[in-house]
Amino acid sequence: MLLRGYGTAGPWGWLTLLLVACTAWASEITFELPDNAKQCFYEEIVRGTKCTLEFQVITGGHYDVDCRLEGPDGAVLYKEMKKQYDSFTFTASRNGTYKFCFSNEFSTFTHKTVYFDFQVGDDPPLFPRENRATALTQMESACVSIHEALKSVIDYQTHFRLREAQGRSRAEDLNTRVAYWSIGEAIILLVVSIGQVFLLKSFFSDKRTTTTRVAS
């Protein structure tokens, strides 16, 4: 699978393009999406090919992003606004370049980290004879079962890592907020304590001045 990316993310866009170029053989990519930015990817797909797009926002803001998938003729196949994660499966109706974009243009100061997995077609058979009329041997059937089980394990591991990264981001963000809140409370307590001291001093100062005036 060959993905080509294009976006309006400034210097981050070049970094994403470099990441895509270095991992063009892979169907899973994690990239940074700055605020007020849009990143698009392109894929040449043959008619009748089954494809699946799955994405998830790992870090940033409310963990949401806009996603849009278009066909070669510009028809919108999939469109979701401010989505945290989703999966969409479709069959290509014609040959051509399909385009899917992730947008963070609604965010003014928060950048996002987005993961997506774009699968085109089915995996090739583990044994060439799987597509033939001859039956597989017991060893080959066991290998196929193990292969499918390992693929499921890889998918589960990927989802668990994404959840771990998202949970860690939330925990770090909460820790930062708690730290700032604690500092704010400490400053408020300090100001209140100093204010109480000056307030008490003003009471005694007024009493002393009144006593002096009476004695005179």
Coordinates of C-alpha atoms in Angstrom, one line a residue, residues 2-199:
L2 CA 1.4 3.4 -1.0
L3 CA 0.0 6.4 0.8
R4 CA 0.7 10.0 -0.3
G5 CA 0.0 12.8 2.2
Y6 CA -0.7 16.5 1.7
G7 CA -1.8 19.0 4.2
T8 CA -1.8 22.6 5.4
A9 CA 0.1 21.9 8.6
G10 CA 3.1 24.1 7.9
P11 CA 6.4 22.6 9.1
W12 CA 4.5 19.7 10.7
G13 CA 3.1 18.8 7.3
W14 CA 6.6 18.2 6.0
L15 CA 7.4 16.0 9.0
T16 CA 4.2 14.0 8.4
L17 CA 5.1 13.6 4.7
L18 CA 8.6 12.4 5.7
L19 CA 7.0 9.9 8.1
V20 CA 4.7 8.6 5.4
A21 CA 7.5 8.3 2.9
C22 CA 9.6 6.3 5.4
T23 CA 6.7 4.0 6.3
A24 CA 5.0 3.7 2.9
W25 CA 4.9 -0.1 3.3
A26 CA 2.8 0.1 6.5
S27 CA -0.9 0.7 6.8
E28 CA -0.7 2.2 10.3
I29 CA 0.5 5.8 10.8
T30 CA 0.5 8.1 13.8
F31 CA 1.1 11.8 13.1
E32 CA 0.8 15.2 14.7
L33 CA -2.1 17.5 13.6
P34 CA -1.5 21.1 14.7
D35 CA -4.3 23.5 15.5
N36 CA -6.0 25.2 12.5
A37 CA -4.5 22.5 10.3
K38 CA -5.7 19.9 7.8
Q39 CA -3.9 16.7 6.6
C40 CA -4.9 14.6 3.6
F41 CA -3.8 11.3 2.4
Y42 CA -4.3 9.7 -1.1
E43 CA -4.5 6.1 -2.2
E44 CA -4.8 4.5 -5.6
I45 CA -7.5 1.8 -5.3
V46 CA -8.7 -0.7 -7.9
R47 CA -12.5 -1.1 -8.4
G48 CA -14.1 -3.9 -6.3
T49 CA -11.4 -3.7 -3.6
K50 CA -12.6 -3.8 0.0
C51 CA -11.1 -1.1 2.2
T52 CA -11.3 -0.2 5.9
L53 CA -10.4 3.1 7.5
E54 CA -10.0 3.2 11.2
F55 CA -8.8 6.2 13.2
Q56 CA -8.4 7.4 16.8
V57 CA -7.3 10.6 18.4
I58 CA -4.6 9.8 21.0
T59 CA -3.8 13.2 22.6
G60 CA -5.0 16.7 22.5
G61 CA -8.0 18.8 23.5
H62 CA -11.2 16.9 23.7
Y63 CA -9.7 14.0 21.7
D64 CA -11.8 14.8 18.6
V65 CA -11.1 15.4 14.9
D66 CA -13.0 15.9 11.7
C67 CA -12.6 13.1 9.1
R68 CA -13.7 13.0 5.5
L69 CA -13.3 10.4 2.8
E70 CA -13.9 11.1 -0.9
G71 CA -13.9 9.0 -4.0
P72 CA -12.2 9.7 -7.4
D73 CA -15.2 11.6 -8.6
G74 CA -15.3 13.8 -5.5
A75 CA -18.3 12.0 -4.0
V76 CA -18.2 12.0 -0.2
L77 CA -18.2 8.4 1.1
Y78 CA -17.7 9.2 4.8
K79 CA -17.9 12.3 6.8
E80 CA -17.8 12.8 10.6
M81 CA -17.3 15.9 12.7
K82 CA -15.5 16.1 16.0
K83 CA -15.1 12.3 16.3
Q84 CA -12.8 10.7 18.8
Y85 CA -12.6 7.3 17.0
D86 CA -14.4 5.4 14.4
S87 CA -14.1 2.7 11.7
F88 CA -15.5 2.7 8.2
T89 CA -15.5 -0.1 5.6
F90 CA -16.3 0.3 1.9
T91 CA -15.8 -1.3 -1.4
A92 CA -14.3 0.8 -4.2
S93 CA -16.9 1.5 -6.9
R94 CA -14.4 2.7 -9.5
N95 CA -10.6 2.9 -10.2
G96 CA -8.8 6.0 -9.1
T97 CA -7.4 8.0 -6.3
Y98 CA -9.3 8.0 -3.0
K99 CA -8.7 10.9 -0.6
F100 CA -9.2 10.9 3.1
C101 CA -8.5 14.0 5.3
F102 CA -8.2 14.7 9.0
S103 CA -9.0 18.3 10.1
N104 CA -8.3 20.2 13.3
E105 CA -9.4 23.5 11.9
F106 CA -12.0 24.0 14.5
S107 CA -9.3 24.1 17.3
T108 CA -7.6 27.4 17.9
F109 CA -4.7 26.4 20.1
T110 CA -4.7 22.6 20.7
H111 CA -2.8 20.2 18.5
K112 CA -3.8 16.6 18.2
T113 CA -2.0 13.2 17.8
V114 CA -4.0 11.0 15.4
Y115 CA -3.6 7.3 14.6
F116 CA -5.1 5.7 11.6
D117 CA -5.1 2.3 10.0
F118 CA -6.0 2.1 6.3
Q119 CA -6.4 -1.4 4.9
V120 CA -6.7 -2.0 1.2
G121 CA -7.8 -5.4 0.0
D122 CA -7.3 -8.8 1.7
D123 CA -4.1 -10.3 2.9
P124 CA -2.5 -12.8 0.4
P125 CA -3.1 -16.4 1.3
L126 CA -0.5 -18.0 3.6
F127 CA -0.3 -21.0 1.3
P128 CA -0.8 -20.7 -2.5
R129 CA -3.0 -23.8 -2.4
E130 CA -5.6 -22.1 -0.2
N131 CA -7.2 -20.8 -3.4
R132 CA -7.2 -24.2 -5.1
A133 CA -9.6 -27.1 -4.9
T134 CA -7.2 -29.3 -3.0
A135 CA -7.6 -29.5 0.7
L136 CA -5.0 -28.3 3.1
T137 CA -3.0 -30.7 5.2
Q138 CA -3.4 -30.8 8.9
M139 CA -0.2 -28.9 9.4
E140 CA -1.1 -26.2 6.9
S141 CA -4.6 -25.8 8.5
A142 CA -2.9 -25.4 11.9
C143 CA -0.5 -22.8 10.5
V144 CA -3.4 -20.8 9.0
S145 CA -5.3 -20.9 12.3
I146 CA -2.2 -19.7 14.2
H147 CA -1.6 -17.0 11.6
E148 CA -5.1 -15.6 12.0
A149 CA -4.8 -15.8 15.8
L150 CA -1.6 -13.8 15.7
K151 CA -3.2 -11.2 13.5
S152 CA -5.9 -10.8 16.1
V153 CA -3.3 -10.5 18.8
I154 CA -1.6 -7.7 16.9
D155 CA -4.8 -5.8 16.5
Y156 CA -5.6 -6.2 20.2
Q157 CA -2.1 -5.0 21.2
T158 CA -2.4 -2.0 18.9
H159 CA -5.7 -1.0 20.5
F160 CA -4.4 -1.5 24.0
R161 CA -1.3 0.6 23.3
L162 CA -3.6 3.4 21.9
R163 CA -5.7 3.2 25.1
E164 CA -2.6 3.2 27.2
A165 CA -1.2 6.3 25.4
Q166 CA -4.6 8.1 25.7
G167 CA -4.9 7.2 29.4
R168 CA -1.3 8.4 30.0
S169 CA -2.1 11.7 28.3
R170 CA -5.2 12.2 30.3
A171 CA -3.3 11.4 33.5
E172 CA -0.6 13.9 32.7
D173 CA -3.1 16.6 31.8
L174 CA -4.9 16.0 35.1
N175 CA -1.7 16.0 37.0
T176 CA -0.8 19.4 35.4
R177 CA -4.2 20.8 36.3
V178 CA -3.9 19.6 39.9
A179 CA -0.4 21.1 40.2
Y180 CA -1.6 24.5 38.9
W181 CA -4.7 24.4 41.2
S182 CA -2.5 23.6 44.2
I183 CA -0.2 26.5 43.3
G184 CA -3.2 28.8 43.0
E185 CA -4.6 27.7 46.3
A186 CA -1.2 28.3 48.0
I187 CA -1.1 31.8 46.6
I188 CA -4.6 32.6 47.7
L189 CA -3.9 31.3 51.2
L190 CA -0.8 33.4 51.4
V191 CA -2.6 36.5 50.2
V192 CA -5.5 35.9 52.7
S193 CA -3.1 35.3 55.6
I194 CA -1.2 38.6 54.8
G195 CA -4.5 40.4 54.5
Q196 CA -5.7 39.1 57.8
V197 CA -2.5 40.3 59.5
F198 CA -2.9 43.8 58.1
L199 CA -6.6 43.8 59.0

